[in-house]
Amino acid sequence: NGSSRRRRGQARQLINKMTNPLPTVDWLHVCDHAFRDEQGKLCLIGLFDTLASQELPGRLPMLSVAIGLSDGNGEYEIGLQVTAPSGKAVNMKLPPVQLADPRAKARAVIRLNGMPFEEFGTYAFRLILDGAPIEWPCHYLEHSQIQAPTNGPAPGSMPPPPGSFSN
């Protein structure tokens, strides 16, 4: 029946985890853009940990999350968890990662287009490995509110001369 098949599947997953320990998450970075160049090197452009918005939701046209894994052996289910300041978490499933042997390294880039930041405060970006969020490394992004820019002096008024004070 269905429940015994489910139990057998869960048992296979447990045996796989016991014989195939989770890899090490070497790093996780949030940046404007990440890509591989012609030589295969991973390039990260515009790393950041703050975002300023005048109003909610804050939105970036695109951001990238780059991750590095090592010390694994086999195929691993991965995902990305983004936790808002209120604790609301969004989990995104990603394609599996394959590490051929413990010396192998895996690098992955996740592109998020138009992701809304619906609260002010600290967001946490974590990798999910085989269904469990990894606590470290974790990328924290501070979303803060800024005031609308002022347009300078009133029309027709002149700024004070250098070195003078105005009341």
Short mmCIF file of N, CA and C in Angstrom, two decimals:
data_model
loop_
_atom_site.label_atom_id
_atom_site.label_comp_id
_atom_site.label_asym_id
_atom_site.label_seq_id
_atom_site.Cartn_x
_atom_site.Cartn_y
_atom_site.Cartn_z
N ASN A 1 0.83 -1.19 0.00
CA ASN A 1 0.00 0.00 0.00
C ASN A 1 0.86 1.25 0.00
N GLY A 2 0.24 2.43 -0.08
CA GLY A 2 0.95 3.70 -0.19
C GLY A 2 1.80 4.04 1.02
N SER A 3 1.30 3.72 2.23
CA SER A 3 2.08 4.09 3.43
C SER A 3 3.33 3.23 3.56
N SER A 4 3.29 1.96 3.16
CA SER A 4 4.49 1.14 3.26
C SER A 4 5.52 1.57 2.21
N ARG A 5 5.07 1.99 1.02
CA ARG A 5 6.00 2.50 0.02
C ARG A 5 6.67 3.79 0.52
N ARG A 6 5.87 4.63 1.17
CA ARG A 6 6.41 5.88 1.70
C ARG A 6 7.45 5.58 2.79
N ARG A 7 7.17 4.60 3.67
CA ARG A 7 8.13 4.23 4.72
C ARG A 7 9.42 3.67 4.11
N ARG A 8 9.30 2.86 3.05
CA ARG A 8 10.49 2.32 2.38
C ARG A 8 11.32 3.45 1.77
N GLY A 9 10.64 4.44 1.16
CA GLY A 9 11.34 5.59 0.59
C GLY A 9 12.06 6.40 1.66
N GLN A 10 11.40 6.59 2.81
CA GLN A 10 12.01 7.32 3.91
C GLN A 10 13.21 6.54 4.46
N ALA A 11 13.10 5.22 4.52
CA ALA A 11 14.22 4.39 4.99
C ALA A 11 15.40 4.50 4.04
N ARG A 12 15.14 4.50 2.72
CA ARG A 12 16.22 4.66 1.74
C ARG A 12 16.91 6.01 1.92
N GLN A 13 16.12 7.07 2.15
CA GLN A 13 16.69 8.41 2.36
C GLN A 13 17.58 8.42 3.61
N LEU A 14 17.13 7.76 4.69
CA LEU A 14 17.90 7.72 5.93
C LEU A 14 19.22 6.97 5.72
N ILE A 15 19.18 5.84 5.02
CA ILE A 15 20.40 5.07 4.74
C ILE A 15 21.34 5.90 3.89
N ASN A 16 20.80 6.61 2.88
CA ASN A 16 21.63 7.45 2.03
C ASN A 16 22.31 8.54 2.86
N LYS A 17 21.60 9.16 3.80
CA LYS A 17 22.19 10.21 4.64
C LYS A 17 23.27 9.64 5.55
N MET A 18 23.08 8.40 6.03
CA MET A 18 24.07 7.79 6.93
C MET A 18 25.34 7.44 6.16
N THR A 19 25.21 6.95 4.93
CA THR A 19 26.37 6.55 4.15
C THR A 19 26.92 7.70 3.32
N ASN A 20 26.16 8.77 3.18
CA ASN A 20 26.51 9.89 2.33
C ASN A 20 26.29 11.18 3.11
N PRO A 21 27.24 11.57 4.00
CA PRO A 21 27.03 12.75 4.83
C PRO A 21 26.87 14.01 3.99
N LEU A 22 26.21 15.00 4.59
CA LEU A 22 25.97 16.26 3.89
C LEU A 22 27.29 16.97 3.59
N PRO A 23 27.35 17.65 2.44
CA PRO A 23 28.56 18.40 2.13
C PRO A 23 28.67 19.65 3.01
N THR A 24 29.82 20.27 2.97
CA THR A 24 30.07 21.52 3.67
C THR A 24 29.62 22.68 2.78
N VAL A 25 28.89 23.61 3.37
CA VAL A 25 28.55 24.84 2.65
C VAL A 25 29.70 25.81 2.93
N ASP A 26 30.54 26.02 1.92
CA ASP A 26 31.72 26.86 2.10
C ASP A 26 31.36 28.33 2.18
N TRP A 27 30.41 28.78 1.36
CA TRP A 27 30.00 30.17 1.37
C TRP A 27 28.66 30.34 0.68
N LEU A 28 28.02 31.47 1.01
CA LEU A 28 26.75 31.88 0.40
C LEU A 28 26.77 33.40 0.37
N HIS A 29 26.67 33.98 -0.84
CA HIS A 29 26.74 35.44 -1.00
C HIS A 29 25.55 35.93 -1.81
N VAL A 30 25.06 37.12 -1.47
CA VAL A 30 24.03 37.80 -2.24
C VAL A 30 24.71 38.95 -2.97
N CYS A 31 24.42 39.06 -4.27
CA CYS A 31 25.06 40.09 -5.09
C CYS A 31 24.13 40.52 -6.22
N ASP A 32 24.53 41.57 -6.92
CA ASP A 32 23.74 42.04 -8.05
C ASP A 32 23.73 41.02 -9.19
N HIS A 33 24.90 40.45 -9.49
CA HIS A 33 25.01 39.56 -10.64
C HIS A 33 26.12 38.55 -10.42
N ALA A 34 25.88 37.30 -10.75
CA ALA A 34 26.89 36.24 -10.67
C ALA A 34 26.81 35.43 -11.95
N PHE A 35 28.00 35.05 -12.46
CA PHE A 35 28.05 34.29 -13.72
C PHE A 35 29.41 33.61 -13.82
N ARG A 36 29.52 32.68 -14.76
CA ARG A 36 30.80 32.05 -15.08
C ARG A 36 31.39 32.73 -16.31
N ASP A 37 32.70 33.04 -16.24
CA ASP A 37 33.35 33.65 -17.39
C ASP A 37 33.82 32.58 -18.38
N GLU A 38 34.54 32.98 -19.43
CA GLU A 38 34.98 32.05 -20.47
C GLU A 38 35.90 30.96 -19.94
N GLN A 39 36.64 31.24 -18.87
CA GLN A 39 37.53 30.23 -18.28
C GLN A 39 36.83 29.37 -17.24
N GLY A 40 35.54 29.61 -17.00
CA GLY A 40 34.79 28.82 -16.04
C GLY A 40 34.84 29.36 -14.62
N LYS A 41 35.51 30.51 -14.42
CA LYS A 41 35.57 31.08 -13.08
C LYS A 41 34.24 31.74 -12.73
N LEU A 42 33.86 31.59 -11.47
CA LEU A 42 32.63 32.22 -10.99
C LEU A 42 32.94 33.68 -10.66
N CYS A 43 32.16 34.60 -11.23
CA CYS A 43 32.34 36.03 -11.01
C CYS A 43 31.14 36.56 -10.24
N LEU A 44 31.41 37.26 -9.15
CA LEU A 44 30.37 37.88 -8.33
C LEU A 44 30.55 39.39 -8.43
N ILE A 45 29.49 40.09 -8.82
CA ILE A 45 29.55 41.54 -9.00
C ILE A 45 28.53 42.19 -8.07
N GLY A 46 28.99 43.17 -7.31
CA GLY A 46 28.09 43.97 -6.48
C GLY A 46 27.56 43.23 -5.25
N LEU A 47 28.46 42.66 -4.44
CA LEU A 47 28.02 42.04 -3.19
C LEU A 47 27.43 43.11 -2.28
N PHE A 48 26.34 42.79 -1.61
CA PHE A 48 25.71 43.78 -0.73
C PHE A 48 25.01 43.09 0.43
N ASP A 49 24.80 43.86 1.51
CA ASP A 49 24.08 43.35 2.67
C ASP A 49 23.07 44.37 3.20
N THR A 50 22.83 45.44 2.42
CA THR A 50 21.80 46.42 2.79
C THR A 50 20.97 46.76 1.56
N LEU A 51 19.73 47.11 1.81
CA LEU A 51 18.81 47.53 0.77
C LEU A 51 17.98 48.66 1.37
N ALA A 52 17.89 49.78 0.67
CA ALA A 52 17.13 50.92 1.17
C ALA A 52 15.96 51.20 0.23
N SER A 53 14.77 51.38 0.79
CA SER A 53 13.56 51.67 0.02
C SER A 53 12.80 52.81 0.67
N GLN A 54 12.10 53.59 -0.16
CA GLN A 54 11.25 54.66 0.37
C GLN A 54 9.95 54.09 0.90
N GLU A 55 9.45 53.04 0.26
CA GLU A 55 8.17 52.46 0.65
C GLU A 55 8.19 50.96 0.40
N LEU A 56 7.16 50.29 0.90
CA LEU A 56 7.03 48.85 0.72
C LEU A 56 6.11 48.55 -0.45
N PRO A 57 6.32 47.47 -1.16
CA PRO A 57 7.48 46.59 -1.03
C PRO A 57 8.70 47.17 -1.71
N GLY A 58 9.86 46.91 -1.13
CA GLY A 58 11.12 47.21 -1.80
C GLY A 58 11.33 46.14 -2.86
N ARG A 59 11.95 46.51 -3.95
CA ARG A 59 12.11 45.53 -5.03
C ARG A 59 13.40 45.82 -5.79
N LEU A 60 14.16 44.78 -6.05
CA LEU A 60 15.32 44.88 -6.92
C LEU A 60 14.96 44.21 -8.25
N PRO A 61 15.41 44.78 -9.37
CA PRO A 61 15.09 44.14 -10.65
C PRO A 61 15.63 42.71 -10.71
N MET A 62 16.84 42.50 -10.17
CA MET A 62 17.42 41.16 -10.12
C MET A 62 18.46 41.13 -9.01
N LEU A 63 18.57 39.98 -8.37
CA LEU A 63 19.68 39.71 -7.47
C LEU A 63 20.09 38.27 -7.66
N SER A 64 21.33 37.98 -7.30
CA SER A 64 21.84 36.62 -7.44
C SER A 64 22.31 36.13 -6.08
N VAL A 65 22.13 34.84 -5.84
CA VAL A 65 22.66 34.18 -4.66
C VAL A 65 23.65 33.14 -5.18
N ALA A 66 24.91 33.25 -4.73
CA ALA A 66 25.94 32.32 -5.17
C ALA A 66 26.35 31.45 -3.98
N ILE A 67 26.51 30.15 -4.24
CA ILE A 67 26.87 29.23 -3.16
C ILE A 67 28.04 28.35 -3.58
N GLY A 68 28.80 27.92 -2.58
CA GLY A 68 29.91 27.00 -2.80
C GLY A 68 29.79 25.82 -1.86
N LEU A 69 29.89 24.61 -2.39
CA LEU A 69 29.80 23.38 -1.60
C LEU A 69 31.05 22.54 -1.82
N SER A 70 31.43 21.75 -0.81
CA SER A 70 32.54 20.81 -0.92
C SER A 70 32.34 19.69 0.09
N ASP A 71 33.28 18.75 0.09
CA ASP A 71 33.31 17.65 1.08
C ASP A 71 32.09 16.74 1.01
N GLY A 72 31.52 16.57 -0.16
CA GLY A 72 30.38 15.67 -0.31
C GLY A 72 30.72 14.54 -1.26
N ASN A 73 29.79 13.61 -1.40
CA ASN A 73 29.99 12.50 -2.31
C ASN A 73 28.62 12.00 -2.73
N GLY A 74 28.16 12.41 -3.91
CA GLY A 74 26.86 11.96 -4.39
C GLY A 74 26.00 13.13 -4.80
N GLU A 75 24.71 12.84 -4.90
CA GLU A 75 23.73 13.85 -5.31
C GLU A 75 22.98 14.36 -4.10
N TYR A 76 22.76 15.68 -4.06
CA TYR A 76 22.10 16.31 -2.93
C TYR A 76 20.97 17.20 -3.42
N GLU A 77 19.83 17.11 -2.75
CA GLU A 77 18.71 18.02 -3.01
C GLU A 77 19.05 19.35 -2.34
N ILE A 78 18.90 20.45 -3.07
CA ILE A 78 19.19 21.75 -2.47
C ILE A 78 18.03 22.71 -2.72
N GLY A 79 18.03 23.77 -1.94
CA GLY A 79 17.03 24.82 -2.08
C GLY A 79 17.55 26.08 -1.42
N LEU A 80 16.79 27.13 -1.54
CA LEU A 80 17.13 28.40 -0.91
C LEU A 80 15.96 28.80 -0.03
N GLN A 81 16.28 29.19 1.20
CA GLN A 81 15.27 29.70 2.13
C GLN A 81 15.54 31.18 2.38
N VAL A 82 14.53 32.01 2.17
CA VAL A 82 14.62 33.44 2.49
C VAL A 82 13.62 33.69 3.61
N THR A 83 14.13 34.15 4.76
CA THR A 83 13.29 34.40 5.92
C THR A 83 13.17 35.91 6.13
N ALA A 84 11.92 36.40 6.19
CA ALA A 84 11.63 37.82 6.39
C ALA A 84 11.81 38.19 7.86
N PRO A 85 11.87 39.47 8.18
CA PRO A 85 12.01 39.90 9.58
C PRO A 85 10.93 39.34 10.50
N SER A 86 9.70 39.14 9.99
CA SER A 86 8.61 38.61 10.81
C SER A 86 8.75 37.11 11.07
N GLY A 87 9.69 36.45 10.39
CA GLY A 87 9.86 35.01 10.55
C GLY A 87 9.23 34.20 9.42
N LYS A 88 8.46 34.86 8.57
CA LYS A 88 7.85 34.18 7.42
C LYS A 88 8.97 33.71 6.48
N ALA A 89 9.00 32.41 6.18
CA ALA A 89 10.05 31.84 5.33
C ALA A 89 9.48 31.39 4.00
N VAL A 90 10.23 31.65 2.94
CA VAL A 90 9.89 31.16 1.61
C VAL A 90 11.00 30.19 1.20
N ASN A 91 10.62 28.96 0.88
CA ASN A 91 11.57 27.94 0.45
C ASN A 91 11.45 27.73 -1.06
N MET A 92 12.58 27.79 -1.75
CA MET A 92 12.61 27.58 -3.20
C MET A 92 13.43 26.34 -3.50
N LYS A 93 12.83 25.38 -4.19
CA LYS A 93 13.52 24.15 -4.57
C LYS A 93 14.38 24.44 -5.80
N LEU A 94 15.60 23.91 -5.78
CA LEU A 94 16.56 24.10 -6.87
C LEU A 94 16.96 22.75 -7.45
N PRO A 95 17.57 22.73 -8.62
CA PRO A 95 18.03 21.45 -9.17
C PRO A 95 19.06 20.81 -8.25
N PRO A 96 19.11 19.48 -8.20
CA PRO A 96 20.08 18.79 -7.33
C PRO A 96 21.52 19.12 -7.72
N VAL A 97 22.41 19.00 -6.74
CA VAL A 97 23.85 19.21 -6.94
C VAL A 97 24.54 17.86 -6.85
N GLN A 98 25.49 17.63 -7.75
CA GLN A 98 26.25 16.37 -7.78
C GLN A 98 27.70 16.65 -7.41
N LEU A 99 28.21 15.92 -6.42
CA LEU A 99 29.63 15.98 -6.06
C LEU A 99 30.20 14.58 -6.30
N ALA A 100 31.15 14.48 -7.22
CA ALA A 100 31.67 13.18 -7.65
C ALA A 100 32.47 12.47 -6.56
N ASP A 101 33.18 13.24 -5.73
CA ASP A 101 33.95 12.65 -4.63
C ASP A 101 34.18 13.74 -3.59
N PRO A 102 34.70 13.39 -2.41
CA PRO A 102 34.86 14.39 -1.34
C PRO A 102 35.76 15.57 -1.69
N ARG A 103 36.63 15.43 -2.69
CA ARG A 103 37.50 16.55 -3.07
C ARG A 103 36.82 17.49 -4.07
N ALA A 104 35.69 17.08 -4.62
CA ALA A 104 35.00 17.89 -5.62
C ALA A 104 34.37 19.12 -4.98
N LYS A 105 34.24 20.17 -5.78
CA LYS A 105 33.59 21.41 -5.34
C LYS A 105 32.44 21.69 -6.30
N ALA A 106 31.35 22.19 -5.75
CA ALA A 106 30.21 22.59 -6.57
C ALA A 106 29.96 24.07 -6.33
N ARG A 107 29.67 24.78 -7.40
CA ARG A 107 29.33 26.20 -7.35
C ARG A 107 28.01 26.37 -8.05
N ALA A 108 27.11 27.13 -7.46
CA ALA A 108 25.79 27.33 -8.06
C ALA A 108 25.39 28.79 -7.92
N VAL A 109 24.57 29.24 -8.88
CA VAL A 109 24.05 30.60 -8.87
C VAL A 109 22.54 30.52 -8.98
N ILE A 110 21.85 31.26 -8.12
CA ILE A 110 20.40 31.35 -8.15
C ILE A 110 20.07 32.80 -8.49
N ARG A 111 19.32 33.01 -9.55
CA ARG A 111 18.92 34.38 -9.94
C ARG A 111 17.47 34.59 -9.54
N LEU A 112 17.22 35.68 -8.83
CA LEU A 112 15.88 36.03 -8.39
C LEU A 112 15.49 37.34 -9.05
N ASN A 113 14.51 37.30 -9.92
CA ASN A 113 14.06 38.49 -10.65
C ASN A 113 12.88 39.13 -9.94
N GLY A 114 13.00 40.43 -9.63
CA GLY A 114 11.88 41.19 -9.06
C GLY A 114 11.40 40.70 -7.71
N MET A 115 12.28 40.15 -6.90
CA MET A 115 11.87 39.64 -5.58
C MET A 115 11.40 40.78 -4.69
N PRO A 116 10.17 40.70 -4.15
CA PRO A 116 9.68 41.78 -3.28
C PRO A 116 10.23 41.63 -1.85
N PHE A 117 10.59 42.74 -1.25
CA PHE A 117 10.97 42.79 0.16
C PHE A 117 9.83 43.53 0.85
N GLU A 118 8.89 42.77 1.44
CA GLU A 118 7.62 43.31 1.91
C GLU A 118 7.65 43.87 3.33
N GLU A 119 8.80 43.78 3.98
CA GLU A 119 8.95 44.29 5.35
C GLU A 119 10.29 45.00 5.46
N PHE A 120 10.37 45.93 6.41
CA PHE A 120 11.66 46.51 6.77
C PHE A 120 12.25 45.66 7.88
N GLY A 121 13.56 45.51 7.89
CA GLY A 121 14.23 44.69 8.90
C GLY A 121 15.23 43.76 8.25
N THR A 122 15.62 42.72 8.98
CA THR A 122 16.69 41.82 8.53
C THR A 122 16.12 40.56 7.88
N TYR A 123 16.56 40.30 6.66
CA TYR A 123 16.22 39.07 5.92
C TYR A 123 17.40 38.12 6.03
N ALA A 124 17.12 36.82 6.11
CA ALA A 124 18.17 35.80 6.16
C ALA A 124 18.05 34.90 4.93
N PHE A 125 19.17 34.68 4.26
CA PHE A 125 19.25 33.78 3.11
C PHE A 125 20.04 32.55 3.55
N ARG A 126 19.41 31.37 3.47
CA ARG A 126 20.06 30.11 3.88
C ARG A 126 19.92 29.06 2.79
N LEU A 127 20.91 28.21 2.70
CA LEU A 127 20.83 27.07 1.80
C LEU A 127 20.07 25.95 2.50
N ILE A 128 19.25 25.23 1.74
CA ILE A 128 18.57 24.04 2.25
C ILE A 128 19.27 22.84 1.63
N LEU A 129 19.74 21.92 2.47
CA LEU A 129 20.40 20.70 2.01
C LEU A 129 19.59 19.50 2.46
N ASP A 130 19.17 18.69 1.50
CA ASP A 130 18.36 17.50 1.78
C ASP A 130 17.21 17.80 2.74
N GLY A 131 16.54 18.92 2.50
CA GLY A 131 15.32 19.25 3.23
C GLY A 131 15.50 20.07 4.49
N ALA A 132 16.74 20.32 4.94
CA ALA A 132 16.96 21.05 6.19
C ALA A 132 17.74 22.33 5.94
N PRO A 133 17.25 23.48 6.45
CA PRO A 133 18.01 24.72 6.30
C PRO A 133 19.34 24.64 7.07
N ILE A 134 20.40 25.12 6.45
CA ILE A 134 21.72 25.15 7.07
C ILE A 134 21.87 26.50 7.77
N GLU A 135 22.26 26.47 9.04
CA GLU A 135 22.34 27.70 9.83
C GLU A 135 23.53 28.58 9.46
N TRP A 136 24.62 27.97 9.04
CA TRP A 136 25.81 28.75 8.69
C TRP A 136 26.48 28.13 7.49
N PRO A 137 26.98 28.87 6.53
CA PRO A 137 26.91 30.32 6.46
C PRO A 137 25.51 30.79 6.07
N CYS A 138 25.17 31.95 6.56
CA CYS A 138 23.88 32.57 6.29
C CYS A 138 24.17 34.01 5.89
N HIS A 139 23.47 34.51 4.89
CA HIS A 139 23.67 35.90 4.46
C HIS A 139 22.51 36.74 5.00
N TYR A 140 22.84 37.78 5.76
CA TYR A 140 21.83 38.68 6.31
C TYR A 140 21.78 39.95 5.47
N LEU A 141 20.57 40.35 5.12
CA LEU A 141 20.35 41.56 4.33
C LEU A 141 19.44 42.48 5.12
N GLU A 142 19.92 43.69 5.39
CA GLU A 142 19.16 44.66 6.16
C GLU A 142 18.37 45.55 5.20
N HIS A 143 17.04 45.52 5.30
CA HIS A 143 16.16 46.35 4.47
C HIS A 143 15.69 47.52 5.32
N SER A 144 16.11 48.74 4.94
CA SER A 144 15.76 49.91 5.75
C SER A 144 14.98 50.91 4.91
N GLN A 145 14.24 51.77 5.63
CA GLN A 145 13.44 52.80 4.97
C GLN A 145 14.24 54.09 4.91
N ILE A 146 14.19 54.75 3.75
CA ILE A 146 14.84 56.04 3.59
C ILE A 146 13.79 57.07 3.23
N GLN A 147 14.10 58.33 3.50
CA GLN A 147 13.18 59.42 3.17
C GLN A 147 13.32 59.77 1.70
N ALA A 148 12.26 60.25 1.11
CA ALA A 148 12.30 60.71 -0.28
C ALA A 148 13.29 61.86 -0.38
N PRO A 149 14.08 61.89 -1.43
CA PRO A 149 15.06 62.98 -1.55
C PRO A 149 14.37 64.33 -1.69
N THR A 150 14.97 65.33 -1.07
CA THR A 150 14.44 66.69 -1.24
C THR A 150 15.02 67.25 -2.52
N ASN A 151 14.33 68.17 -3.10
CA ASN A 151 14.76 68.71 -4.39
C ASN A 151 15.58 69.99 -4.24
N GLY A 152 16.24 70.18 -3.12
CA GLY A 152 17.10 71.34 -2.94
C GLY A 152 16.31 72.57 -2.48
N PRO A 153 16.87 73.75 -2.69
CA PRO A 153 16.22 74.98 -2.23
C PRO A 153 14.92 75.25 -2.98
N ALA A 154 14.07 76.02 -2.35
CA ALA A 154 12.79 76.38 -2.98
C ALA A 154 13.04 77.12 -4.27
N PRO A 155 12.11 77.03 -5.23
CA PRO A 155 12.31 77.73 -6.52
C PRO A 155 12.52 79.21 -6.30
N GLY A 156 13.51 79.74 -6.99
CA GLY A 156 13.79 81.17 -6.91
C GLY A 156 14.70 81.56 -5.77
N SER A 157 14.97 80.68 -4.82
CA SER A 157 15.85 81.06 -3.71
C SER A 157 17.28 80.67 -4.04
N MET A 158 18.20 81.35 -3.41
CA MET A 158 19.62 81.11 -3.66
C MET A 158 20.22 80.47 -2.43
N PRO A 159 21.14 79.57 -2.61
CA PRO A 159 21.82 79.04 -1.43
C PRO A 159 22.70 80.11 -0.81
N PRO A 160 22.99 80.03 0.50
CA PRO A 160 23.85 81.04 1.12
C PRO A 160 25.25 80.96 0.55
N PRO A 161 25.99 82.08 0.57
CA PRO A 161 27.37 82.05 0.07
C PRO A 161 28.24 81.15 0.93
N PRO A 162 29.31 80.59 0.35
CA PRO A 162 30.19 79.71 1.12
C PRO A 162 30.70 80.40 2.38
N GLY A 163 30.75 79.65 3.46
CA GLY A 163 31.28 80.16 4.72
C GLY A 163 30.26 80.92 5.54
N SER A 164 29.05 81.16 5.05
CA SER A 164 28.04 81.88 5.84
C SER A 164 27.11 80.86 6.48
N PHE A 165 26.35 81.32 7.45
CA PHE A 165 25.38 80.47 8.14
C PHE A 165 23.99 81.00 7.87
N SER A 166 23.06 80.13 7.77
CA SER A 166 21.68 80.59 7.59
C SER A 166 20.85 80.11 8.76
N ASN A 167 19.84 80.86 9.12
CA ASN A 167 18.97 80.50 10.26
C ASN A 167 17.74 79.83 9.73
#
